[in-house]
PDB file of C-alpha atoms in Angstrom:
ATOM      1  CA  MET A  41      -0.001   0.002  -0.003  1.00  0.00           C
ATOM      2  CA  LYS A  42       1.137   3.494  -0.821  1.00  0.00           C
ATOM      3  CA  ARG A  43       2.519   5.477   2.122  1.00  0.00           C
ATOM      4  CA  LYS A  44       3.566   9.113   2.406  1.00  0.00           C
ATOM      5  CA  ILE A  45       4.747  11.550   5.057  1.00  0.00           C
ATOM      6  CA  ILE A  46       2.240  14.290   5.896  1.00  0.00           C
ATOM      7  CA  THR A  47       2.381  17.317   8.203  1.00  0.00           C
ATOM      8  CA  THR A  48      -0.308  17.318  10.913  1.00  0.00           C
ATOM      9  CA  GLY A  49      -2.112  20.239  12.499  1.00  0.00           C
ATOM     10  CA  ASP A  50       0.540  20.992  15.126  1.00  0.00           C
ATOM     11  CA  GLY A  51       3.423  20.920  12.638  1.00  0.00           C
ATOM     12  CA  SER A  52       4.602  17.409  13.533  1.00  0.00           C
ATOM     13  CA  LYS A  53       4.739  14.791  10.810  1.00  0.00           C
ATOM     14  CA  THR A  54       3.238  11.334  10.532  1.00  0.00           C
ATOM     15  CA  ILE A  55       2.816   8.534   8.010  1.00  0.00           C
ATOM     16  CA  GLN A  56      -0.359   8.255   5.961  1.00  0.00           C
ATOM     17  CA  ILE A  57      -1.520   5.048   4.295  1.00  0.00           C
ATOM     18  CA  GLU A  58      -3.345   6.470   1.306  1.00  0.00           C
ATOM     19  CA  ASP A  59      -5.310   3.360   0.364  1.00  0.00           C
ATOM     20  CA  TRP A  60      -6.926   3.337   3.804  1.00  0.00           C
ATOM     21  CA  ASP A  61      -7.059   7.131   4.307  1.00  0.00           C
ATOM     22  CA  GLU A  62      -5.515   6.276   7.694  1.00  0.00           C
ATOM     23  CA  GLN A  63      -2.612   7.865   9.578  1.00  0.00           C
ATOM     24  CA  TYR A  64      -0.262   6.625  12.256  1.00  0.00           C
ATOM     25  CA  HIS A  65      -1.295   9.671  14.298  1.00  0.00           C
ATOM     26  CA  SER A  66      -4.070  12.254  14.238  1.00  0.00           C
ATOM     27  CA  LYS A  67      -4.135  14.666  11.308  1.00  0.00           C
ATOM     28  CA  HIS A  68      -5.033  17.355  13.846  1.00  0.00           C
ATOM     29  CA  GLY A  69      -1.661  17.006  15.578  1.00  0.00           C
ATOM     30  CA  ALA A  70       0.495  13.917  16.035  1.00  0.00           C
ATOM     31  CA  ILE A  71       2.372  15.204  19.081  1.00  0.00           C
ATOM     32  CA  GLN A  72      -0.724  16.814  20.627  1.00  0.00           C
ATOM     33  CA  GLU A  73      -2.655  13.550  20.375  1.00  0.00           C
ATOM     34  CA  ALA A  74       0.157  11.455  21.865  1.00  0.00           C
ATOM     35  CA  GLN A  75       0.701  13.863  24.744  1.00  0.00           C
ATOM     36  CA  HIS A  76      -3.015  14.084  25.540  1.00  0.00           C
ATOM     37  CA  VAL A  77      -3.961  10.406  25.264  1.00  0.00           C
ATOM     38  CA  PHE A  78      -0.882   8.500  26.321  1.00  0.00           C
ATOM     39  CA  ILE A  79       1.172  10.889  28.454  1.00  0.00           C
ATOM     40  CA  LYS A  80      -1.502  12.949  30.248  1.00  0.00           C
ATOM     41  CA  HIS A  81      -4.289  10.397  30.614  1.00  0.00           C
ATOM     42  CA  GLY A  82      -2.048   7.322  30.692  1.00  0.00           C
ATOM     43  CA  LEU A  83       1.397   7.874  32.195  1.00  0.00           C
ATOM     44  CA  HIS A  84       0.582  10.800  34.470  1.00  0.00           C
ATOM     45  CA  TYR A  85      -2.704   9.272  35.589  1.00  0.00           C
ATOM     46  CA  LYS A  86      -1.071   5.961  36.461  1.00  0.00           C
ATOM     47  CA  ILE A  87       1.757   7.564  38.410  1.00  0.00           C
ATOM     48  CA  GLU A  88      -0.474  10.004  40.276  1.00  0.00           C
ATOM     49  CA  ASN A  89      -3.128   7.456  41.256  1.00  0.00           C
ATOM     50  CA  PHE A  90      -1.513   4.060  41.639  1.00  0.00           C
ATOM     51  CA  LEU A  91       2.263   4.176  41.998  1.00  0.00           C
ATOM     52  CA  GLY A  92       2.783   5.589  45.467  1.00  0.00           C
ATOM     53  CA  TYR A  93       3.510   2.105  46.749  1.00  0.00           C
ATOM     54  CA  GLN A  94       5.664   0.868  43.875  1.00  0.00           C
ATOM     55  CA  SER A  95       9.454   0.804  44.006  1.00  0.00           C
ATOM     56  CA  GLU A  96      10.221  -1.216  40.861  1.00  0.00           C
ATOM     57  CA  PRO A  97      10.244   0.426  37.388  1.00  0.00           C
ATOM     58  CA  LEU A  98       6.939   1.277  35.763  1.00  0.00           C
ATOM     59  CA  SER A  99       6.274  -1.290  33.046  1.00  0.00           C
ATOM     60  CA  ILE A 100       4.590  -0.071  29.850  1.00  0.00           C
ATOM     61  CA  LEU A 101       3.333  -2.059  26.844  1.00  0.00           C
ATOM     62  CA  GLU A 102       2.748  -0.202  23.609  1.00  0.00           C
ATOM     63  CA  ILE A 103       0.430  -1.783  21.052  1.00  0.00           C
ATOM     64  CA  GLY A 104       1.699  -0.376  17.788  1.00  0.00           C
ATOM     65  CA  PHE A 105       5.267   0.915  18.240  1.00  0.00           C
ATOM     66  CA  GLY A 106       5.075   2.551  14.807  1.00  0.00           C
ATOM     67  CA  THR A 107       6.981   5.817  14.486  1.00  0.00           C
ATOM     68  CA  GLY A 108       8.314   5.658  18.041  1.00  0.00           C
ATOM     69  CA  LEU A 109       6.621   8.931  18.976  1.00  0.00           C
ATOM     70  CA  ASN A 110       4.892   7.558  22.084  1.00  0.00           C
ATOM     71  CA  ALA A 111       8.118   5.897  23.229  1.00  0.00           C
ATOM     72  CA  PHE A 112      10.118   9.083  22.653  1.00  0.00           C
ATOM     73  CA  LEU A 113       7.674  11.226  24.615  1.00  0.00           C
ATOM     74  CA  THR A 114       7.704   8.670  27.423  1.00  0.00           C
ATOM     75  CA  LEU A 115      11.513   8.655  27.473  1.00  0.00           C
ATOM     76  CA  LEU A 116      11.519  12.436  27.853  1.00  0.00           C
ATOM     77  CA  GLU A 117       8.815  12.339  30.497  1.00  0.00           C
ATOM     78  CA  ALA A 118      10.694   9.733  32.539  1.00  0.00           C
ATOM     79  CA  GLU A 119      13.398  12.344  33.148  1.00  0.00           C
ATOM     80  CA  LYS A 120      10.930  15.076  34.094  1.00  0.00           C
ATOM     81  CA  LEU A 121       9.212  12.748  36.558  1.00  0.00           C
ATOM     82  CA  ASN A 122      12.404  10.980  37.711  1.00  0.00           C
ATOM     83  CA  CYS A 123      10.560   7.707  37.044  1.00  0.00           C
ATOM     84  CA  SER A 124      12.280   4.512  35.899  1.00  0.00           C
ATOM     85  CA  ILE A 125      10.403   2.895  32.991  1.00  0.00           C
ATOM     86  CA  THR A 126      10.695  -0.391  31.170  1.00  0.00           C
ATOM     87  CA  TYR A 127       8.964  -0.135  27.803  1.00  0.00           C
ATOM     88  CA  VAL A 128       7.863  -2.990  25.536  1.00  0.00           C
ATOM     89  CA  GLY A 129       6.875  -1.932  22.038  1.00  0.00           C
ATOM     90  CA  VAL A 130       5.037  -4.468  19.861  1.00  0.00           C
ATOM     91  CA  GLU A 131       4.971  -3.935  16.102  1.00  0.00           C
ATOM     92  CA  ALA A 132       4.237  -6.380  13.302  1.00  0.00           C
ATOM     93  CA  PHE A 133       5.514  -4.171  10.486  1.00  0.00           C
ATOM     94  CA  PRO A 134       8.343  -1.805  11.499  1.00  0.00           C
ATOM     95  CA  VAL A 135       8.547   1.649   9.904  1.00  0.00           C
ATOM     96  CA  LYS A 136      11.135   1.929   7.135  1.00  0.00           C
ATOM     97  CA  PRO A 137      14.411   3.828   7.836  1.00  0.00           C
ATOM     98  CA  GLU A 138      13.803   6.225   4.955  1.00  0.00           C
ATOM     99  CA  GLU A 139      10.439   7.171   6.492  1.00  0.00           C
ATOM    100  CA  LEU A 140      11.939   7.747   9.918  1.00  0.00           C
ATOM    101  CA  GLN A 141      14.457  10.197   8.458  1.00  0.00           C
ATOM    102  CA  LEU A 142      11.554  12.457   7.453  1.00  0.00           C
ATOM    103  CA  LEU A 143       9.884  12.587  10.871  1.00  0.00           C
ATOM    104  CA  ASN A 144      10.561  15.752  12.876  1.00  0.00           C
ATOM    105  CA  TYR A 145       9.676  14.940  16.463  1.00  0.00           C
ATOM    106  CA  PRO A 146      12.911  16.047  18.187  1.00  0.00           C
ATOM    107  CA  GLU A 147      12.783  19.341  16.234  1.00  0.00           C
ATOM    108  CA  GLN A 148       9.105  20.011  16.968  1.00  0.00           C
ATOM    109  CA  LEU A 149       9.636  19.268  20.647  1.00  0.00           C
ATOM    110  CA  LEU A 150      12.710  21.539  20.762  1.00  0.00           C
ATOM    111  CA  LYS A 151      14.746  18.496  21.706  1.00  0.00           C
ATOM    112  CA  GLU A 152      17.208  18.366  18.824  1.00  0.00           C
ATOM    113  CA  ASP A 153      19.864  17.312  21.350  1.00  0.00           C
ATOM    114  CA  ARG A 154      17.864  14.096  21.812  1.00  0.00           C
ATOM    115  CA  THR A 155      17.833  13.144  18.136  1.00  0.00           C
ATOM    116  CA  LEU A 156      20.323  10.335  18.655  1.00  0.00           C
ATOM    117  CA  GLN A 157      18.099   8.866  21.347  1.00  0.00           C
ATOM    118  CA  PHE A 158      15.073   9.014  19.080  1.00  0.00           C
ATOM    119  CA  GLU A 159      17.081   7.266  16.390  1.00  0.00           C
ATOM    120  CA  ALA A 160      18.272   4.678  18.886  1.00  0.00           C
ATOM    121  CA  LEU A 161      14.695   3.683  19.597  1.00  0.00           C
ATOM    122  CA  HIS A 162      14.532   2.382  16.033  1.00  0.00           C
ATOM    123  CA  GLU A 163      18.103   1.248  15.512  1.00  0.00           C
ATOM    124  CA  VAL A 164      18.383  -1.134  18.466  1.00  0.00           C
ATOM    125  CA  ASP A 165      17.630  -4.733  17.612  1.00  0.00           C
ATOM    126  CA  TRP A 166      14.480  -6.655  18.497  1.00  0.00           C
ATOM    127  CA  LYS A 167      14.024  -9.256  21.246  1.00  0.00           C
ATOM    128  CA  ALA A 168      16.495  -7.717  23.715  1.00  0.00           C
ATOM    129  CA  ASP A 169      16.539  -5.099  26.468  1.00  0.00           C
ATOM    130  CA  HIS A 170      18.296  -1.827  25.600  1.00  0.00           C
ATOM    131  CA  GLU A 171      19.029   0.937  28.105  1.00  0.00           C
ATOM    132  CA  ILE A 172      18.377   4.061  26.052  1.00  0.00           C
ATOM    133  CA  THR A 173      18.821   6.329  29.093  1.00  0.00           C
ATOM    134  CA  SER A 174      19.384   5.582  32.760  1.00  0.00           C
ATOM    135  CA  LEU A 175      15.625   5.825  33.311  1.00  0.00           C
ATOM    136  CA  PHE A 176      14.287   4.244  30.110  1.00  0.00           C
ATOM    137  CA  THR A 177      14.834   0.649  28.958  1.00  0.00           C
ATOM    138  CA  LEU A 178      13.318  -0.501  25.664  1.00  0.00           C
ATOM    139  CA  HIS A 179      12.428  -3.997  24.498  1.00  0.00           C
ATOM    140  CA  LYS A 180      10.908  -4.270  21.016  1.00  0.00           C
ATOM    141  CA  GLN A 181       8.938  -7.284  19.838  1.00  0.00           C
ATOM    142  CA  GLN A 182       8.123  -7.850  16.168  1.00  0.00           C
ATOM    143  CA  LYS A 183       4.909  -9.864  16.196  1.00  0.00           C
ATOM    144  CA  GLU A 184       1.161  -9.594  15.845  1.00  0.00           C
ATOM    145  CA  PHE A 185      -0.860  -8.359  18.794  1.00  0.00           C
ATOM    146  CA  LYS A 186      -2.751 -11.643  19.058  1.00  0.00           C
ATOM    147  CA  ASP A 187       0.551 -13.372  19.859  1.00  0.00           C
ATOM    148  CA  ILE A 188       1.209 -11.393  23.060  1.00  0.00           C
ATOM    149  CA  ASP A 189       1.346 -13.919  25.901  1.00  0.00           C
ATOM    150  CA  GLU A 190       2.577 -11.987  28.953  1.00  0.00           C
ATOM    151  CA  VAL A 191       0.415 -12.327  32.082  1.00  0.00           C
ATOM    152  CA  ASN A 192       0.312  -9.833  35.000  1.00  0.00           C
ATOM    153  CA  SER A 193       3.333  -8.090  33.522  1.00  0.00           C
ATOM    154  CA  PHE A 194       2.446  -4.449  32.810  1.00  0.00           C
ATOM    155  CA  ASP A 195       1.274  -1.413  34.740  1.00  0.00           C
ATOM    156  CA  LEU A 196       0.131   0.550  31.704  1.00  0.00           C
ATOM    157  CA  ILE A 197      -0.835  -0.160  28.093  1.00  0.00           C
ATOM    158  CA  TYR A 198      -0.775   2.384  25.287  1.00  0.00           C
ATOM    159  CA  PHE A 199      -3.259   0.898  22.824  1.00  0.00           C
ATOM    160  CA  ASP A 200      -2.362   2.694  19.598  1.00  0.00           C
ATOM    161  CA  ALA A 201      -3.404   0.270  16.861  1.00  0.00           C
ATOM    162  CA  PHE A 202      -4.793   1.436  13.524  1.00  0.00           C
ATOM    163  CA  GLY A 203      -8.450   2.361  13.805  1.00  0.00           C
ATOM    164  CA  ALA A 204     -11.319  -0.094  13.944  1.00  0.00           C
ATOM    165  CA  ARG A 205     -12.607   1.264  10.628  1.00  0.00           C
ATOM    166  CA  VAL A 206      -9.664  -0.273   8.755  1.00  0.00           C
ATOM    167  CA  GLN A 207      -8.548  -3.060  11.110  1.00  0.00           C
ATOM    168  CA  PRO A 208     -11.588  -4.143  13.178  1.00  0.00           C
ATOM    169  CA  GLU A 209      -9.862  -7.417  14.113  1.00  0.00           C
ATOM    170  CA  LEU A 210      -7.537  -5.454  16.415  1.00  0.00           C
ATOM    171  CA  TRP A 211     -10.398  -4.094  18.537  1.00  0.00           C
ATOM    172  CA  THR A 212     -12.228  -7.287  19.525  1.00  0.00           C
ATOM    173  CA  GLU A 213     -12.978  -9.029  22.792  1.00  0.00           C
ATOM    174  CA  ASP A 214     -10.250 -11.543  21.973  1.00  0.00           C
ATOM    175  CA  ILE A 215      -7.610  -8.815  21.747  1.00  0.00           C
ATOM    176  CA  PHE A 216      -8.801  -6.973  24.841  1.00  0.00           C
ATOM    177  CA  LYS A 217      -8.816 -10.244  26.792  1.00  0.00           C
ATOM    178  CA  ILE A 218      -5.091 -10.511  25.967  1.00  0.00           C
ATOM    179  CA  MET A 219      -4.638  -6.925  27.174  1.00  0.00           C
ATOM    180  CA  PHE A 220      -6.559  -7.611  30.382  1.00  0.00           C
ATOM    181  CA  GLU A 221      -4.424 -10.665  31.147  1.00  0.00           C
ATOM    182  CA  ALA A 222      -1.194  -8.783  30.367  1.00  0.00           C
ATOM    183  CA  LEU A 223      -1.959  -6.047  32.935  1.00  0.00           C
ATOM    184  CA  ARG A 224      -1.223  -6.270  36.623  1.00  0.00           C
ATOM    185  CA  PRO A 225      -4.093  -5.526  39.051  1.00  0.00           C
ATOM    186  CA  ASN A 226      -4.862  -1.797  38.937  1.00  0.00           C
ATOM    187  CA  GLY A 227      -3.247  -1.711  35.510  1.00  0.00           C
ATOM    188  CA  VAL A 228      -4.429   0.978  33.099  1.00  0.00           C
ATOM    189  CA  LEU A 229      -5.089   0.945  29.338  1.00  0.00           C
ATOM    190  CA  VAL A 230      -5.545   4.126  27.319  1.00  0.00           C
ATOM    191  CA  THR A 231      -6.535   4.577  23.703  1.00  0.00           C
ATOM    192  CA  TYR A 232      -7.619   7.370  21.378  1.00  0.00           C
ATOM    193  CA  SER A 233     -10.709   5.393  20.346  1.00  0.00           C
ATOM    194  CA  ALA A 234     -14.134   6.039  21.861  1.00  0.00           C
ATOM    195  CA  LYS A 235     -16.236   3.740  19.657  1.00  0.00           C
ATOM    196  CA  GLY A 236     -19.129   2.064  21.410  1.00  0.00           C
ATOM    197  CA  SER A 237     -18.105  -1.357  20.111  1.00  0.00           C
ATOM    198  CA  VAL A 238     -14.612  -0.884  21.571  1.00  0.00           C
ATOM    199  CA  ARG A 239     -15.983   0.147  24.967  1.00  0.00           C
ATOM    200  CA  ARG A 240     -18.331  -2.855  25.000  1.00  0.00           C
ATOM    201  CA  ALA A 241     -15.488  -5.227  24.136  1.00  0.00           C
ATOM    202  CA  MET A 242     -13.438  -3.836  27.036  1.00  0.00           C
ATOM    203  CA  LEU A 243     -16.317  -4.190  29.469  1.00  0.00           C
ATOM    204  CA  ALA A 244     -17.035  -7.737  28.327  1.00  0.00           C
ATOM    205  CA  VAL A 245     -13.562  -8.956  29.358  1.00  0.00           C
ATOM    206  CA  GLY A 246     -13.608  -7.340  32.792  1.00  0.00           C
ATOM    207  CA  PHE A 247     -12.291  -3.800  32.371  1.00  0.00           C
ATOM    208  CA  LYS A 248     -13.803  -0.805  34.093  1.00  0.00           C
ATOM    209  CA  VAL A 249     -14.016   1.920  31.434  1.00  0.00           C
ATOM    210  CA  ASP A 250     -14.201   5.716  31.511  1.00  0.00           C
ATOM    211  CA  LYS A 251     -14.885   8.136  28.684  1.00  0.00           C
ATOM    212  CA  LEU A 252     -12.620  11.182  28.755  1.00  0.00           C
ATOM    213  CA  PRO A 253     -12.321  14.343  26.660  1.00  0.00           C
ATOM    214  CA  GLY A 254     -10.406  13.531  23.510  1.00  0.00           C
ATOM    215  CA  PRO A 255      -7.390  15.227  21.920  1.00  0.00           C
ATOM    216  CA  PRO A 256      -7.780  18.070  19.401  1.00  0.00           C
ATOM    217  CA  GLY A 257     -10.158  17.026  16.636  1.00  0.00           C
ATOM    218  CA  LYS A 258     -11.739  14.205  18.649  1.00  0.00           C
ATOM    219  CA  ARG A 259     -14.561  14.555  21.161  1.00  0.00           C
ATOM    220  CA  GLU A 260     -13.802  11.568  23.406  1.00  0.00           C
ATOM    221  CA  MET A 261     -11.267   8.831  24.209  1.00  0.00           C
ATOM    222  CA  LEU A 262     -11.306   5.770  26.472  1.00  0.00           C
ATOM    223  CA  ARG A 263      -9.350   4.802  29.588  1.00  0.00           C
ATOM    224  CA  ALA A 264      -9.804   1.351  31.091  1.00  0.00           C
ATOM    225  CA  TYR A 265      -8.388  -0.281  34.196  1.00  0.00           C
ATOM    226  CA  LYS A 266      -8.131  -3.803  35.605  1.00  0.00           C
ATOM    227  CA  PRO A 267      -9.686  -3.989  39.057  1.00  0.00           C
ATOM    228  CA  ALA A 268      -7.436  -5.197  41.874  1.00  0.00           C
TER     229      ALA A 268
END
């Protein structure tokens, strides 16, 4: 399928799959969406509400590693929060190096001095732990989401798969059951989606689900958690 780099509403770039009319990030602002959904309502929420008792690193699973934007923002936030994070990024089809060269996240975030770290997120090999900074360790897995088999392993899931309009099989009860099992008690899952079918699938497997205000260009989003 034909792919191209586009500039989103906040000046940051993303990849568009033209045949699907689908983007890796919101056309209204790639960075704005990631910061709102995954950093504010995911990472900050989890730390502020559930991590007062926890001494070990916060464990995050990303569903759809993609451009590495969510991982890069989390790496930067780990330093601001002085929080140690282990980050597992699952991706079936890694982004091509020539596409990554056209993304401008360090520049847009005024973090050009972190460009090498952004590049390292993509250059390190798969199936191994890599300490990108003293507070951020990355482990990438190249596989389909249905093949995730970790149980009680993660504190937080960034669910950033392509939309249900183009890949409905990624938003089913079967997939969310895998997510539920992968989370520890009091684990949190956040996603940009607010579709009724997605919310019902989450509820069906045991999640408690809240609707929250969405990022720019989107009215609502979902945050789910696994009861203790």
